[in-house]
Amino acid sequence: MLNKQILLAQRPVGLPKESDFKLVESAIPKPAEGQILVRSLFLSVDPYMRGRMNDAKSYAPPVKLGEVMVGGVVGEITQSNHPQFQTGDVVEGFFGWQEYAVSDGKGVRKIDPQLAPISTALSVLGMPGLTAYFGLLEIGKPQSGETVLVSGAAGAVGSMVGQIAKLKGCRVVGVAGSDDKVEYLVRELGFDAAFNYKTTDDYLKRLKELCPDGIDVYFDNVGGPVTDAVFRIINVRGRVSVCGQISQYNLAKPEMGPRFLWKLIEKRARVEGFLVFQFADRYAEGLKQMAEWFNAGKIRNRENVVQGIQNAPRAFIGMLQGQNTGKQLVKIADCK
Ligand code: NAP
Ligand code: FER
């Protein structure tokens, strides 16, 4: 039996290509004393991985050429030499794009398969859910009756943000990249309104129509022209929670847009970026609340699942282009 791994073969220019990755087979590693061997079941593909493929330092170092791609995984322990883990435990950790990984257990979270489907540890009950929870509530600080606008609204983070904002009594408007996504937001997730940015010419006009009382909180997943328009109509004391700028991640040269920051003066608005990791000491609180909402049927979670580790690059590239509704995952194996 061999381990299949996906390595970074070359640094992408623009949108990544399948040839930027390389599938290799090698011996399954053996766990040393104090280590566990994890068999991957689900792999998460996320926008931040695009940044890690560049030769540029950010909050974390770049993936080196020839190294296994980084990523969150839900897996089962097939061998344990670690006192806190047992064979058969289901865990979530940063095990990378591979079928088997050894780990010393640091940063590894035990998952209760009775609580929810194990894949949710990578979606509503994992990093994206926590990003939505803290990025909306702590950075955006929505109040009941306020208008919350969410870009990237049909994705893993955005779909959670909109539903949490509804639970907090807000009017919620979404921006997404297809008519099907717009319908999903309004019909299934309870958004008050949404529009397709790919078929809308005048964002300012559309935003004014859908947000007659202006925008109090803007949860920004995408940046670019939609964000430019929002800055022009943000309300007095509005808050912009800068979660992501995916419209910029594949650009070879930074885009120069209109300069609307001066609009924030009159409005005394606040723009604040955040990293989900800054809330690490409060993850238990966030997960408890998200699990409560999810299990009570107050938050819906959709996953787009592609089969097989060999299809991870395609799933990742597809996600960057908007082929997912909800969280994009790769199923690697069935739980034994
Ligand atoms: P996601 O929304 O599930 O998937 C990415 C989505 O981005 C696609 O489905 C696509 O949907 C949209 N997109 C792609 N290119 C775009 C463009 N040029 N303009 C507008 N939309 C575009 O991904 P996610 O995991 O939930 O992440 C969403 C955002 O949150 C990303 O920007 C990510 O970097 C950020 N994030 C930040 C943190 C943090 O700690 N700050 C943590 C997690 C995620 P459409 O069909 O709508 O185009
Ligand atoms: C993400 C996008 C960007 C993310 C982190 C970053 C954890 C950080 C970028 C940087 O430090 O340059 O989705 O998720």
Coordinates of C-alpha atoms and ligand atoms in Angstrom, one line a residue:
M1 CA 0.0 0.0 0.0
L2 CA 1.3 3.4 -0.9
N3 CA 0.5 7.0 0.1
K4 CA -0.8 9.3 -2.6
Q5 CA 0.3 12.9 -2.1
I6 CA -0.2 16.1 -4.1
L7 CA 2.9 18.4 -4.2
L8 CA 3.3 22.0 -5.4
A9 CA 5.1 21.5 -8.7
Q10 CA 5.5 25.1 -9.7
R11 CA 4.3 28.5 -8.6
P12 CA 1.2 29.5 -10.4
V13 CA 1.0 32.6 -12.6
G14 CA -2.6 33.9 -12.4
L15 CA -5.3 31.2 -12.0
P16 CA -3.6 27.9 -10.9
K17 CA -3.4 25.1 -13.5
E18 CA -3.5 21.4 -12.8
S19 CA 0.1 21.2 -14.0
D20 CA 1.1 23.4 -11.1
F21 CA 0.5 20.3 -8.9
K22 CA 2.0 16.8 -9.0
L23 CA 0.6 13.6 -7.8
V24 CA 3.2 11.2 -6.3
E25 CA 3.2 7.9 -4.5
S26 CA 5.4 7.0 -1.7
A27 CA 5.6 4.6 1.3
I28 CA 3.0 5.2 4.0
P29 CA 4.9 6.9 6.9
K30 CA 5.4 5.1 10.2
P31 CA 4.5 7.0 13.4
A32 CA 7.3 7.4 15.9
E33 CA 6.9 7.5 19.7
G34 CA 4.4 10.3 20.5
Q35 CA 3.0 10.4 17.0
I36 CA -0.2 9.3 15.3
L37 CA -0.9 8.0 11.8
V38 CA -4.0 9.6 10.2
R39 CA -5.8 8.3 7.2
S40 CA -7.5 11.2 5.4
L41 CA -11.3 11.0 4.8
F42 CA -12.1 14.6 3.7
L43 CA -9.8 17.3 2.5
S44 CA -10.8 21.0 2.5
V45 CA -9.7 23.2 -0.4
D46 CA -9.7 26.9 0.5
P47 CA -8.9 30.3 -1.0
Y48 CA -6.0 31.0 1.4
M49 CA -4.1 28.1 -0.3
R50 CA -3.7 30.3 -3.4
G51 CA -1.6 32.7 -1.3
R52 CA 0.5 29.9 0.1
M53 CA 1.4 28.9 -3.4
N54 CA 3.2 32.2 -4.0
D55 CA 6.8 32.8 -3.0
A56 CA 5.7 35.5 -0.5
K57 CA 5.6 35.5 3.2
S58 CA 2.2 36.2 4.8
Y59 CA 0.8 35.0 8.1
A60 CA 2.4 31.7 7.3
P61 CA 5.4 30.7 5.1
P62 CA 4.9 29.7 1.5
V63 CA 4.6 26.0 0.5
K64 CA 8.0 25.1 -0.9
L65 CA 8.3 23.6 -4.4
G66 CA 8.1 19.8 -4.1
E67 CA 6.4 20.0 -0.8
V68 CA 2.9 18.5 0.0
M69 CA 0.2 21.2 -0.3
V70 CA -1.1 22.4 3.0
G71 CA -4.7 21.9 4.0
G72 CA -7.2 21.0 6.6
V73 CA -8.3 17.3 6.8
V74 CA -10.7 15.2 8.6
G75 CA -9.3 11.7 9.1
E76 CA -9.2 8.6 11.2
I77 CA -6.4 7.5 13.3
T78 CA -5.1 4.1 12.1
Q79 CA -2.2 3.9 14.5
S80 CA -1.4 5.8 17.7
N81 CA 1.8 6.1 19.7
H82 CA 0.3 9.1 21.5
P83 CA -1.3 8.9 24.9
Q84 CA -4.2 11.2 24.0
F85 CA -5.3 9.5 20.8
Q86 CA -6.6 6.0 20.0
T87 CA -6.9 4.0 16.8
G88 CA -10.4 4.8 15.4
D89 CA -10.6 8.3 16.7
V90 CA -11.8 10.8 14.1
V91 CA -9.7 14.0 14.1
E92 CA -9.4 17.3 12.3
G93 CA -6.0 18.8 11.6
F94 CA -3.6 20.4 9.2
F95 CA -2.5 17.2 7.5
G96 CA -2.2 18.4 3.9
W97 CA -3.2 17.0 0.5
Q98 CA -2.3 13.4 1.1
E99 CA -4.0 10.1 2.0
Y100 CA -1.9 9.4 5.1
A101 CA 0.0 11.7 7.4
V102 CA 1.9 11.4 10.7
S103 CA 1.4 14.0 13.3
D104 CA 2.6 14.8 16.9
G105 CA -1.0 15.7 17.8
K106 CA -0.4 19.4 18.1
G107 CA -3.3 21.4 16.7
V108 CA -5.3 18.2 16.2
R109 CA -8.9 18.3 17.3
K110 CA -11.0 15.2 18.1
I111 CA -14.3 15.1 16.3
D112 CA -17.5 13.5 17.7
P113 CA -19.1 11.6 14.8
Q114 CA -22.4 11.5 16.9
L115 CA -22.6 15.3 17.0
A116 CA -22.8 16.0 13.2
P117 CA -21.5 14.5 10.0
I118 CA -17.7 14.5 10.2
S119 CA -17.2 16.6 7.1
T120 CA -18.8 19.5 9.0
A121 CA -15.5 19.8 10.9
L122 CA -14.2 21.5 7.7
S123 CA -17.3 23.6 7.0
V124 CA -20.0 24.9 9.4
L125 CA -18.3 23.4 12.5
G126 CA -14.8 24.2 11.3
M127 CA -12.6 27.0 10.1
P128 CA -15.1 28.6 7.7
G129 CA -17.9 28.6 10.3
L130 CA -15.6 30.2 12.9
T131 CA -14.5 32.8 10.4
A132 CA -18.1 33.7 9.8
Y133 CA -19.0 33.7 13.5
F134 CA -16.1 35.9 14.8
G135 CA -15.7 38.0 11.6
L136 CA -19.3 39.0 11.6
L137 CA -20.1 39.3 15.3
E138 CA -16.7 40.6 16.6
I139 CA -15.6 42.8 13.7
G140 CA -19.0 43.7 12.0
K141 CA -20.9 43.9 15.3
P142 CA -24.4 43.8 13.7
Q143 CA -27.3 45.1 15.6
S144 CA -30.9 44.0 15.2
G145 CA -32.7 45.9 12.4
E146 CA -29.4 46.8 10.7
T147 CA -28.7 46.0 7.1
V148 CA -25.8 43.5 6.5
L149 CA -24.4 43.0 3.0
V150 CA -22.3 39.9 2.3
S151 CA -20.1 39.3 -0.8
G152 CA -19.1 35.8 -1.7
A153 CA -22.4 35.1 -0.1
A154 CA -23.0 31.5 -1.5
G155 CA -19.6 30.2 -0.4
A156 CA -18.5 28.4 2.8
V157 CA -18.0 31.6 4.9
G158 CA -20.5 33.9 3.2
S159 CA -23.5 31.5 3.5
M160 CA -22.8 31.2 7.3
V161 CA -22.4 35.0 7.7
G162 CA -25.8 35.7 6.1
Q163 CA -27.6 33.1 8.2
I164 CA -26.0 34.3 11.5
A165 CA -26.9 37.9 10.6
K166 CA -30.6 36.8 10.1
L167 CA -30.5 35.1 13.5
K168 CA -29.4 38.4 14.9
G169 CA -32.4 40.2 13.4
C170 CA -30.7 41.9 10.5
R171 CA -31.9 42.6 6.9
V172 CA -29.4 40.5 4.9
V173 CA -28.4 41.1 1.3
G174 CA -26.0 38.8 -0.6
V175 CA -23.8 39.1 -3.7
A176 CA -22.9 36.0 -5.6
G177 CA -21.8 34.8 -9.0
S178 CA -24.8 33.0 -10.5
D179 CA -28.6 33.1 -10.7
D180 CA -28.7 29.6 -9.0
K181 CA -26.7 30.9 -6.1
V182 CA -28.9 34.0 -5.8
E183 CA -32.0 31.7 -5.7
Y184 CA -30.3 29.4 -3.1
L185 CA -29.6 32.4 -0.9
V186 CA -33.1 33.8 -0.9
R187 CA -35.1 30.6 -1.2
E188 CA -33.1 28.2 1.0
L189 CA -31.0 30.4 3.4
G190 CA -33.5 33.1 4.1
F191 CA -31.6 36.1 2.7
D192 CA -33.9 39.1 2.2
A193 CA -32.4 39.8 -1.2
A194 CA -29.4 38.9 -3.4
F195 CA -28.0 39.7 -6.8
N196 CA -25.7 38.2 -9.4
Y197 CA -22.6 40.4 -9.8
K198 CA -21.7 38.8 -13.1
T199 CA -24.9 40.0 -14.8
T200 CA -25.3 43.3 -13.1
D201 CA -23.7 46.4 -14.6
D202 CA -24.3 49.1 -12.1
Y203 CA -23.5 47.9 -8.6
L204 CA -24.2 51.2 -6.9
K205 CA -27.7 51.3 -8.4
R206 CA -28.5 47.7 -7.5
L207 CA -27.2 48.1 -4.0
K208 CA -29.3 51.2 -3.5
E209 CA -32.4 49.3 -4.7
L210 CA -31.8 46.3 -2.4
C211 CA -30.5 48.2 0.6
P212 CA -33.0 51.2 0.8
D213 CA -31.7 52.0 4.3
G214 CA -28.1 51.9 3.3
I215 CA -25.5 49.4 4.5
D216 CA -24.5 49.2 8.2
V217 CA -22.2 46.1 8.0
Y218 CA -20.4 44.9 5.0
F219 CA -18.8 41.5 5.3
D220 CA -16.3 41.5 2.4
N221 CA -15.1 38.2 1.0
V222 CA -14.2 39.4 -2.5
G223 CA -13.1 43.0 -2.8
G224 CA -12.9 44.7 -6.3
P225 CA -15.7 46.7 -7.9
V226 CA -18.5 45.5 -5.5
T227 CA -16.5 46.8 -2.6
D228 CA -15.7 50.0 -4.4
A229 CA -19.5 50.6 -4.7
V230 CA -20.2 49.7 -1.1
F231 CA -17.8 52.4 0.2
R232 CA -19.9 55.0 -1.6
I233 CA -23.1 54.1 0.3
I234 CA -21.9 52.8 3.7
N235 CA -24.0 54.3 6.5
V236 CA -22.8 56.6 9.2
R237 CA -20.8 54.5 11.7
G238 CA -20.9 51.6 9.3
R239 CA -18.5 48.7 9.7
V240 CA -16.6 46.8 7.0
S241 CA -15.3 43.4 8.1
V242 CA -12.5 42.5 5.6
C243 CA -12.4 38.7 5.5
G244 CA -11.2 38.0 2.0
Q245 CA -10.4 39.7 -1.3
I246 CA -10.6 36.7 -3.6
S247 CA -11.1 38.9 -6.7
Q248 CA -7.5 39.9 -6.3
Y249 CA -5.8 36.5 -5.4
N250 CA -5.1 35.5 -9.0
L251 CA -4.0 38.8 -10.4
A252 CA -0.4 39.0 -11.6
K253 CA -0.4 42.7 -11.0
P254 CA -2.4 44.5 -8.2
E255 CA -5.5 46.1 -9.6
M256 CA -5.9 49.9 -9.4
G257 CA -9.5 50.8 -8.6
P258 CA -11.3 54.1 -7.8
R259 CA -10.1 55.7 -4.6
F260 CA -13.2 55.9 -2.4
L261 CA -11.6 55.8 1.1
W262 CA -12.5 59.5 1.6
K263 CA -16.2 58.4 1.7
L264 CA -15.4 56.9 5.1
I265 CA -14.6 60.3 6.6
E266 CA -18.0 61.8 6.3
K267 CA -19.5 58.4 7.4
R268 CA -17.1 57.9 10.2
A269 CA -17.0 54.2 9.1
R270 CA -14.6 51.6 10.2
V271 CA -12.8 49.1 8.0
E272 CA -11.1 46.2 9.8
G273 CA -9.3 43.2 8.5
F274 CA -9.1 40.0 10.6
L275 CA -7.7 36.5 10.6
V276 CA -9.8 33.7 12.1
F277 CA -6.7 32.5 14.1
Q278 CA -6.8 35.7 16.2
F279 CA -9.8 34.2 17.9
A280 CA -8.2 30.8 18.6
D281 CA -8.7 31.1 22.4
R282 CA -12.5 31.4 21.7
Y283 CA -13.0 28.6 19.2
A284 CA -14.8 26.4 21.7
E285 CA -17.4 29.2 22.2
G286 CA -17.8 29.7 18.5
L287 CA -18.1 25.9 17.8
K288 CA -20.6 25.4 20.6
Q289 CA -22.9 28.2 19.3
M290 CA -22.6 27.1 15.6
A291 CA -23.3 23.4 16.6
E292 CA -26.3 24.5 18.6
W293 CA -27.7 26.5 15.6
F294 CA -26.9 23.8 13.1
N295 CA -28.4 21.0 15.2
A296 CA -31.5 23.0 15.8
G297 CA -31.9 23.5 12.1
K298 CA -31.4 27.2 12.3
I299 CA -28.3 27.2 10.1
R300 CA -28.1 25.1 6.9
N301 CA -24.9 23.8 5.6
R302 CA -24.2 22.8 2.0
E303 CA -21.1 20.9 0.8
N304 CA -19.9 20.4 -2.7
V305 CA -18.0 17.1 -2.6
V306 CA -15.6 15.9 -5.3
Q307 CA -14.3 12.3 -5.0
G308 CA -10.6 11.2 -4.9
I309 CA -7.4 12.9 -3.9
Q310 CA -6.3 13.0 -7.6
N311 CA -9.2 15.5 -8.2
A312 CA -8.1 17.9 -5.4
P313 CA -6.3 20.3 -7.8
R314 CA -9.4 20.4 -10.1
A315 CA -11.7 21.0 -7.1
F316 CA -9.4 23.8 -5.8
I317 CA -9.3 25.5 -9.2
G318 CA -13.0 25.1 -9.6
M319 CA -13.7 26.7 -6.2
L320 CA -11.5 29.7 -7.2
Q321 CA -13.8 30.1 -10.2
G322 CA -17.0 29.8 -8.3
Q323 CA -18.0 26.3 -9.2
N324 CA -19.0 25.5 -5.6
T325 CA -22.1 26.4 -3.7
G326 CA -21.3 26.1 0.0
K327 CA -18.1 24.5 1.2
Q328 CA -15.8 22.7 -1.4
L329 CA -14.5 19.4 -0.1
V330 CA -12.6 16.4 -1.5
K331 CA -13.7 13.0 -0.3
I332 CA -10.7 10.8 0.0
A333 CA -12.0 7.7 1.7
D334 CA -14.9 6.2 3.6
C335 CA -14.7 5.9 7.3
K336 CA -14.1 2.2 8.3
Ligands
NAP1 P1 -15.9 30.2 -1.0 O1 -16.7 31.4 -0.9 O2 -16.6 28.9 -0.6 O3 -15.4 30.0 -2.5 C1 -14.8 31.1 -3.1 C2 -15.9 31.8 -3.9 O4 -15.3 33.1 -4.3 C3 -16.3 31.2 -5.2 O5 -17.3 30.2 -5.0 C4 -16.7 32.4 -6.0 O6 -18.2 32.5 -5.9 C5 -16.1 33.6 -5.4 N1 -15.2 34.3 -6.3 C6 -14.2 33.8 -7.1 N2 -13.6 34.8 -7.8 C7 -14.4 35.9 -7.6 C8 -14.3 37.3 -8.1 N3 -13.4 37.6 -9.0 N4 -15.2 38.1 -7.6 C9 -16.1 37.8 -6.7 N5 -16.2 36.5 -6.2 C10 -15.4 35.6 -6.6 O7 -14.6 30.3 -0.1 P2 -14.5 30.5 1.4 O8 -13.7 29.5 2.0 O9 -15.9 30.7 2.0 O10 -13.8 31.9 1.5 C11 -14.4 33.1 1.3 C12 -13.5 34.3 1.5 O11 -13.1 34.4 2.9 C13 -12.2 34.2 0.7 O12 -11.8 35.5 0.3 C14 -11.2 33.7 1.7 O13 -9.9 34.1 1.4 C15 -11.7 34.4 3.0 N6 -11.4 33.8 4.3 C16 -10.7 34.5 5.2 C17 -10.4 34.0 6.4 C18 -9.7 34.9 7.4 O14 -9.3 34.4 8.4 N7 -9.7 36.2 7.2 C19 -10.7 32.7 6.7 C20 -11.4 31.9 5.7 C21 -11.7 32.5 4.5 P3 -19.0 33.4 -7.0 O15 -19.7 32.4 -7.8 O16 -19.9 34.2 -6.1 O17 -18.1 34.2 -7.8
FER2 C1 -7.6 33.8 3.7 C2 -7.1 34.8 3.0 C3 -5.9 35.5 3.4 C4 -7.0 33.5 4.9 C5 -5.8 34.1 5.3 C6 -5.3 35.2 4.6 C7 -7.0 32.0 6.8 C8 -4.1 35.8 5.0 C9 -3.3 36.5 4.1 C10 -2.0 37.1 4.5 O1 -1.6 37.1 5.7 O2 -1.4 37.7 3.6 O3 -8.6 33.1 3.3 O4 -7.6 32.4 5.6

